[in-house]
PDB file of C-alpha atoms in Angstrom:
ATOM      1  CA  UNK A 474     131.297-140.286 182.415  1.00 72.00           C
ATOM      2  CA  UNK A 475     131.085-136.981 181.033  1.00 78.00           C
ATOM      3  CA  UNK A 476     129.375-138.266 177.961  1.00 80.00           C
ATOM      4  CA  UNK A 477     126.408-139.884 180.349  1.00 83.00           C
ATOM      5  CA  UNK A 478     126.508-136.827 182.180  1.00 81.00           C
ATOM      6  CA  UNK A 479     125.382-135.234 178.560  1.00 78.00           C
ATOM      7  CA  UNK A 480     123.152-137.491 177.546  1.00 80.00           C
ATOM      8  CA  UNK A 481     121.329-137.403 180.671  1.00 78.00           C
ATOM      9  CA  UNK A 482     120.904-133.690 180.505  1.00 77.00           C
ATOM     10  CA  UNK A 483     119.899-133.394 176.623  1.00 76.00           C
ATOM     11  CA  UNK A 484     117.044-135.423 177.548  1.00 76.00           C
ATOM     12  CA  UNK A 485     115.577-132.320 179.559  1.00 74.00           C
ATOM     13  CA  UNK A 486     115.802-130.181 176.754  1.00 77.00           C
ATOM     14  CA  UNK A 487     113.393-129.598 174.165  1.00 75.00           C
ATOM     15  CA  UNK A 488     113.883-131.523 171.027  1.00 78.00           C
ATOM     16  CA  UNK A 489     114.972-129.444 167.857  1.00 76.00           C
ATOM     17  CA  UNK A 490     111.989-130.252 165.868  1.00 80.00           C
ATOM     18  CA  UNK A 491     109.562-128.934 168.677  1.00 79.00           C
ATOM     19  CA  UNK A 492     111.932-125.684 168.554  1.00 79.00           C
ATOM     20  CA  UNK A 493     110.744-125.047 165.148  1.00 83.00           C
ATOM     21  CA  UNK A 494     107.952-126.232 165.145  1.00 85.00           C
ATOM     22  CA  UNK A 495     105.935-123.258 166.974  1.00 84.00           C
ATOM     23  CA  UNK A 496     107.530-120.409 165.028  1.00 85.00           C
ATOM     24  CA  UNK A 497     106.639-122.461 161.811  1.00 89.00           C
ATOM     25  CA  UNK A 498     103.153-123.145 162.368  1.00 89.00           C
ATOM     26  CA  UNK A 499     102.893-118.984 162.951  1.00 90.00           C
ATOM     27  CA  UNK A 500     104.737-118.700 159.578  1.00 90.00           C
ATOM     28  CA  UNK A 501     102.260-120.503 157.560  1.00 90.00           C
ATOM     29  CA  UNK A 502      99.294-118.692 158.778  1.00 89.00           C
ATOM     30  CA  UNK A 503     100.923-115.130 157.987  1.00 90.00           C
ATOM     31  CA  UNK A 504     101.942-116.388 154.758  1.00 88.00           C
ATOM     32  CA  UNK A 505      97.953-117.515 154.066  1.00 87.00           C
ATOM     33  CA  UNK A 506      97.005-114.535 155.899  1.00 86.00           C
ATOM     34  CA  UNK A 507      99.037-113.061 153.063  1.00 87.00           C
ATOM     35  CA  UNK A 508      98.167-114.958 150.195  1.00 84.00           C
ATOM     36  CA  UNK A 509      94.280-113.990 151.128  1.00 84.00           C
ATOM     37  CA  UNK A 510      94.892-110.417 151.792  1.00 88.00           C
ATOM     38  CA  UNK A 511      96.977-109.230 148.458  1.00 86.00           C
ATOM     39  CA  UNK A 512      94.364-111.021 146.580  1.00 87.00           C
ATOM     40  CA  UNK A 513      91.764-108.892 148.553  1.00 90.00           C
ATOM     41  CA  UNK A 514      93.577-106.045 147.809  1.00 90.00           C
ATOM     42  CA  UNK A 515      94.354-106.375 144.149  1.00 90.00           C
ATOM     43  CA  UNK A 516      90.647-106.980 143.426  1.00 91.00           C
ATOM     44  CA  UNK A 517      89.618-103.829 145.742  1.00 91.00           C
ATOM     45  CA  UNK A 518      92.900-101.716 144.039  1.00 89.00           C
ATOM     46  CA  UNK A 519      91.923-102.594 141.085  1.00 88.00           C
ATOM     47  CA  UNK A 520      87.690-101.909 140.605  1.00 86.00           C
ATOM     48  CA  UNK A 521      88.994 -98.570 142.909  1.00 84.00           C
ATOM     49  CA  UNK A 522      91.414 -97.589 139.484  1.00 81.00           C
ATOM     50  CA  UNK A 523      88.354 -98.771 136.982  1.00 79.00           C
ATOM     51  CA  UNK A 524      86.224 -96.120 138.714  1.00 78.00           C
ATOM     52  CA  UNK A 525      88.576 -93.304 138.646  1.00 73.00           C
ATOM     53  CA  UNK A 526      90.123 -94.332 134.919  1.00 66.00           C
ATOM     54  CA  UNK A 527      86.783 -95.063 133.274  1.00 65.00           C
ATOM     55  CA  UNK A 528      86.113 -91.301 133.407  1.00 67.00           C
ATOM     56  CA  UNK A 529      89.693 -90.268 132.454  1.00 71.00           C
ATOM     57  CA  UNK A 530      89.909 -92.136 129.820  1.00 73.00           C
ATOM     58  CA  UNK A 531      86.899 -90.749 127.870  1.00 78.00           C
ATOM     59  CA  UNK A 532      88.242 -86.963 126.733  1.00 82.00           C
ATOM     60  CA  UNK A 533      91.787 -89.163 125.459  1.00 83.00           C
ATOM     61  CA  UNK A 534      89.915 -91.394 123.378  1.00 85.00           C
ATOM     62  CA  UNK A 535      87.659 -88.420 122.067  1.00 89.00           C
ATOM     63  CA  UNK A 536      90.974 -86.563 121.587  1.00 92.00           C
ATOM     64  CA  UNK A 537      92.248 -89.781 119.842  1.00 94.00           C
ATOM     65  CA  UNK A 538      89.291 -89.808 117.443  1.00 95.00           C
ATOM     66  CA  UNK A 539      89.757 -86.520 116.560  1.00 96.00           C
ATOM     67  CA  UNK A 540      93.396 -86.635 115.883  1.00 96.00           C
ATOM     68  CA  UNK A 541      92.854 -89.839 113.531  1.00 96.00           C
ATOM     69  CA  UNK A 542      90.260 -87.681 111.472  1.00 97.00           C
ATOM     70  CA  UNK A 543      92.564 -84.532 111.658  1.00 96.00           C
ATOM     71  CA  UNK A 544      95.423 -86.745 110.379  1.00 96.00           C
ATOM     72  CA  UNK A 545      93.151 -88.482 107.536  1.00 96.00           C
ATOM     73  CA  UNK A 546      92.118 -85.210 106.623  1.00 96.00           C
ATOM     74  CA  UNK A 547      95.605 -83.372 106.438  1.00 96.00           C
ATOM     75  CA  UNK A 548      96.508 -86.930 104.327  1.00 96.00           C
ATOM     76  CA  UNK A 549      94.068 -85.609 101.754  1.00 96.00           C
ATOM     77  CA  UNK A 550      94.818 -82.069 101.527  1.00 97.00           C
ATOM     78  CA  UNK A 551      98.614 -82.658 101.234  1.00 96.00           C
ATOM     79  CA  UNK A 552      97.962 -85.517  98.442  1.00 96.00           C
ATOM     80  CA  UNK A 553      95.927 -82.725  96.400  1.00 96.00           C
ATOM     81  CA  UNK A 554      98.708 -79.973  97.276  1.00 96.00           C
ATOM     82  CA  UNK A 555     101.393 -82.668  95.789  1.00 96.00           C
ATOM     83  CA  UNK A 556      98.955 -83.299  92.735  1.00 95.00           C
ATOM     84  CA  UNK A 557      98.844 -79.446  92.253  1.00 97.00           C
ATOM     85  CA  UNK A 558     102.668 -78.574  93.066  1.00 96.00           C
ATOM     86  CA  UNK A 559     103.091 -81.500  90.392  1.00 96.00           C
ATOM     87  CA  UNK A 560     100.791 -80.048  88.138  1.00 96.00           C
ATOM     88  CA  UNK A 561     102.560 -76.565  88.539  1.00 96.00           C
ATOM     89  CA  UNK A 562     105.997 -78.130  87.928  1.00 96.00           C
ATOM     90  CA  UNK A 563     104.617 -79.817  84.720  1.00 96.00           C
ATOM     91  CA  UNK A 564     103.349 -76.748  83.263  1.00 96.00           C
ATOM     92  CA  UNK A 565     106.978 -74.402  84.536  1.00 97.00           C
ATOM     93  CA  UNK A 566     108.789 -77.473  82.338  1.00 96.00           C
ATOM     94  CA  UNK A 567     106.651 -77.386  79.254  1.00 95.00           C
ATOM     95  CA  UNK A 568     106.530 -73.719  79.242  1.00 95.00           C
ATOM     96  CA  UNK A 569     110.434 -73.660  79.590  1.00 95.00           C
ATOM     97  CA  UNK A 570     110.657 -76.747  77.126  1.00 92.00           C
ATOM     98  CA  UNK A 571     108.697 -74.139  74.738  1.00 89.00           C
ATOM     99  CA  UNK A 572     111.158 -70.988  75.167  1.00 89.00           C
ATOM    100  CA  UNK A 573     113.999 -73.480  74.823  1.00 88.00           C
ATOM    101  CA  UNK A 574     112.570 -74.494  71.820  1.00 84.00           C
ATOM    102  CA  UNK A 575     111.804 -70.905  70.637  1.00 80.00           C
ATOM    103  CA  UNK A 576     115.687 -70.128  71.225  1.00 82.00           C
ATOM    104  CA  UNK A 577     116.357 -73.040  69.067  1.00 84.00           C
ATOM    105  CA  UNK A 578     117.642 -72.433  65.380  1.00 82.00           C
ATOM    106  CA  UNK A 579     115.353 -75.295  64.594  1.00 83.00           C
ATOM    107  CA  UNK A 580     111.830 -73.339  65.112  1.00 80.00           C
ATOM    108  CA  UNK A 581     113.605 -70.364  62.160  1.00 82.00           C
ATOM    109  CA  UNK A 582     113.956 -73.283  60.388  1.00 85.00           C
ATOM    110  CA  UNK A 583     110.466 -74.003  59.891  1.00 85.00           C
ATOM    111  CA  UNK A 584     109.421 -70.362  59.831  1.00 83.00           C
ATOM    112  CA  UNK A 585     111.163 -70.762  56.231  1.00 86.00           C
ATOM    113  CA  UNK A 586     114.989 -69.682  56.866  1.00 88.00           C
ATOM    114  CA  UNK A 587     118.218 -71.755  56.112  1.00 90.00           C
ATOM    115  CA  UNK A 588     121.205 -72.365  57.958  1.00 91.00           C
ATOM    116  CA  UNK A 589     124.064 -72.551  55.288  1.00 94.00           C
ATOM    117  CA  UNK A 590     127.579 -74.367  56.617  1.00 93.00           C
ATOM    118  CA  UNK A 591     130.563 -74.675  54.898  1.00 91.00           C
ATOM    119  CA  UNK A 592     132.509 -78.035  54.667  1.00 89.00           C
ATOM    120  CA  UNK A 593     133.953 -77.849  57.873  1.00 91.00           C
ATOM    121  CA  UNK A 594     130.514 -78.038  59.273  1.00 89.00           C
ATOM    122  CA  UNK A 595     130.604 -74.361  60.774  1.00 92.00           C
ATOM    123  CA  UNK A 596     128.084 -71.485  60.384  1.00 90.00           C
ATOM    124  CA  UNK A 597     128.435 -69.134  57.383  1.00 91.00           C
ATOM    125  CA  UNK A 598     127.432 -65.943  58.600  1.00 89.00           C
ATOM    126  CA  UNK A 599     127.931 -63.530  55.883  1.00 89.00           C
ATOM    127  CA  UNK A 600     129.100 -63.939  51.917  1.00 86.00           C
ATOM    128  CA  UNK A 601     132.020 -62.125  52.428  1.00 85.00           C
ATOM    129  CA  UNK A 602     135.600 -64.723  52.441  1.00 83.00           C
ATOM    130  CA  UNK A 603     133.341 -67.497  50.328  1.00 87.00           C
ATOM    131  CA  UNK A 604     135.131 -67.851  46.707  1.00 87.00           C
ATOM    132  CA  UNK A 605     133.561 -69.441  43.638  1.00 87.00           C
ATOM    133  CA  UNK A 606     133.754 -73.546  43.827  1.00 88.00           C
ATOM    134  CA  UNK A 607     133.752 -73.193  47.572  1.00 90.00           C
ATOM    135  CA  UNK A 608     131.367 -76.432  49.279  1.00 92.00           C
ATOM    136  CA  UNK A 609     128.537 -75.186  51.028  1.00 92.00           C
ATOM    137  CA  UNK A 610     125.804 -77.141  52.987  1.00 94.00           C
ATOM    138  CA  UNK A 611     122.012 -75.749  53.490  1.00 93.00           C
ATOM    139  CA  UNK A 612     119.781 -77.210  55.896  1.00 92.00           C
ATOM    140  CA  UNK A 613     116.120 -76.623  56.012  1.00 91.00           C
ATOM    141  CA  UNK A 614     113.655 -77.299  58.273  1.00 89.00           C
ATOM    142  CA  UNK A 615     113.193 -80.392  56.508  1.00 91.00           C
ATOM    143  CA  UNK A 616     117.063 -81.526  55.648  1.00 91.00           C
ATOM    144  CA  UNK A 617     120.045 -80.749  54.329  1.00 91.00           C
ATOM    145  CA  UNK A 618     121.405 -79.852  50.837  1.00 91.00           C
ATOM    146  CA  UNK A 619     124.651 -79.718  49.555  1.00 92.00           C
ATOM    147  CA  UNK A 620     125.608 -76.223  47.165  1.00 92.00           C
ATOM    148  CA  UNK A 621     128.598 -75.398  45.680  1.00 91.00           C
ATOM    149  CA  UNK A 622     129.552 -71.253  45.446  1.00 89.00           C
ATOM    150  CA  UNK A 623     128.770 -70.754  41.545  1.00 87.00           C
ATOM    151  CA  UNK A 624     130.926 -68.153  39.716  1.00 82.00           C
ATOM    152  CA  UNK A 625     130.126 -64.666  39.712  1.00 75.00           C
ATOM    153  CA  UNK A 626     127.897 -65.218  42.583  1.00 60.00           C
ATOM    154  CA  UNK A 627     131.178 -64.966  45.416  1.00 52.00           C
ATOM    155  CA  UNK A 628     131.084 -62.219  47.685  1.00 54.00           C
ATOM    156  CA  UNK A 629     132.430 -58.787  45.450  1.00 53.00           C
ATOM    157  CA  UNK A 630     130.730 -60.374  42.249  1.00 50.00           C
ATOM    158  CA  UNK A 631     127.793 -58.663  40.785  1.00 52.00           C
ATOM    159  CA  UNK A 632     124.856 -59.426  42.508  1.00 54.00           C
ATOM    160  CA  UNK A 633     121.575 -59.864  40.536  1.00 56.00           C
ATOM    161  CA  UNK A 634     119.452 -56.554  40.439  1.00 60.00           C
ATOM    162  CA  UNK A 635     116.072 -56.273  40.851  1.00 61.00           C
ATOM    163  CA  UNK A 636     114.161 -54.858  37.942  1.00 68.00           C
ATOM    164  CA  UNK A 637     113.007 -51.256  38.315  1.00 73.00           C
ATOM    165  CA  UNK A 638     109.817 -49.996  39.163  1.00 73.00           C
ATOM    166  CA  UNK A 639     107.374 -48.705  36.635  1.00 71.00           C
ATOM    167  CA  UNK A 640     106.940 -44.564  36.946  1.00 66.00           C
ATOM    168  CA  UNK A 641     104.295 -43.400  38.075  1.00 64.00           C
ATOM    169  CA  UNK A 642     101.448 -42.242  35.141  1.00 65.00           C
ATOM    170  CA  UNK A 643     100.411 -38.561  34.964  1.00 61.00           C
ATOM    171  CA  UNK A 644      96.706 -38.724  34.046  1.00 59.00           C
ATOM    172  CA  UNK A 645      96.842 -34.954  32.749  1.00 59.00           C
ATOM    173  CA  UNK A 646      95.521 -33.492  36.066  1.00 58.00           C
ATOM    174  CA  UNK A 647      91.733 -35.132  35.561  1.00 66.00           C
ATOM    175  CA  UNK A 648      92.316 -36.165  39.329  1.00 65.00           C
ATOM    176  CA  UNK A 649      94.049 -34.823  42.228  1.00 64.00           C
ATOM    177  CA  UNK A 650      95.926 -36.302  45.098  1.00 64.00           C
ATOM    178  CA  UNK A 651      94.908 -36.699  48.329  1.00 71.00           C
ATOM    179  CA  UNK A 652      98.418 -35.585  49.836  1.00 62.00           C
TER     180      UNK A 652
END
């Protein structure tokens, strides 16, 4: 009974479909209403920006140009400042290369001196301590000699003398002297 009692009364009442129906038709014409209007609005948005930005846009491009030839032109100044720092540095090194070279014992060498060693391969500096028979070893510019210290020749021996210089003549005062 109660059950026929319900059926009989959900027959008066609106069926679930028709419910829905009426708030869905209302959503589908916001939603084109929608659909129409951001498209409207884009297209209005977006010739409103082109206006505005067109303007804008033309001191950052000119300031764009003139940074790329400010940067292409700083590019070439600092590529000659390397090639002249470079340049600089090559001439510092040769002219250093040179005074190293000028301390060197090789450049006496080939001004025409000798460097004379004894057999242990270290400098003789003076003739004094070198005895007769001692092995000595001469380099020139050129190469190196071997010498042996010859008798008589040793430090404290007699040295050779150079020969004297003729006197002066008298001419028998026929001419005078300037000082």
């Amino acid at each position: 009974r109660m059950r026929s009692e319900l059926t009989g009364l959900s027959r008066g009442l609106p069926k679930l479909a028709d419910l829905i129906a009426l708030p869905r038709q209302r959503f589908d014409n916001a939603a084109e209403r929608l659909r129409g209007a951001l498209s409207r609005v884009t297209t209005v948005k977006r010739g409103e920006l082109h206006k505005v930005g067109a303007p804008s846009l033309a001191p950052i491009r000119r300031n764009m140009a003139e940074a790329r030839k400010r940067t292409v032109e700083l590019a070439a100044r600092a590529k000659q400042a390397e090639t002249r720092h470079l340049g600089d540095l090559a001439r510092r090194l040769d002219g250093q290369g040179k005074l190293l070279e000028s301390y060197s014992y090789h450049g006496v060498l080939k001004r025409g001196y000798a460097v004379v060693r004894d057999a242990k391969g270290a400098p003789v500096r003076a003739a004094a301590g070198q005895k007769a028979g001692d092995a000595l070893e001469i380099e020139f510019a050129d190469g190196r000699l071997g010498a042996v210290v010859a008798p008589g020749t040793a430090a404290g021996g007699a040295a050779p003398q150079a020969p004297k210089k003729p006197a002066p003549k008298k001419d028998g005062g026929k001419q005078g002297t300037l000082l």
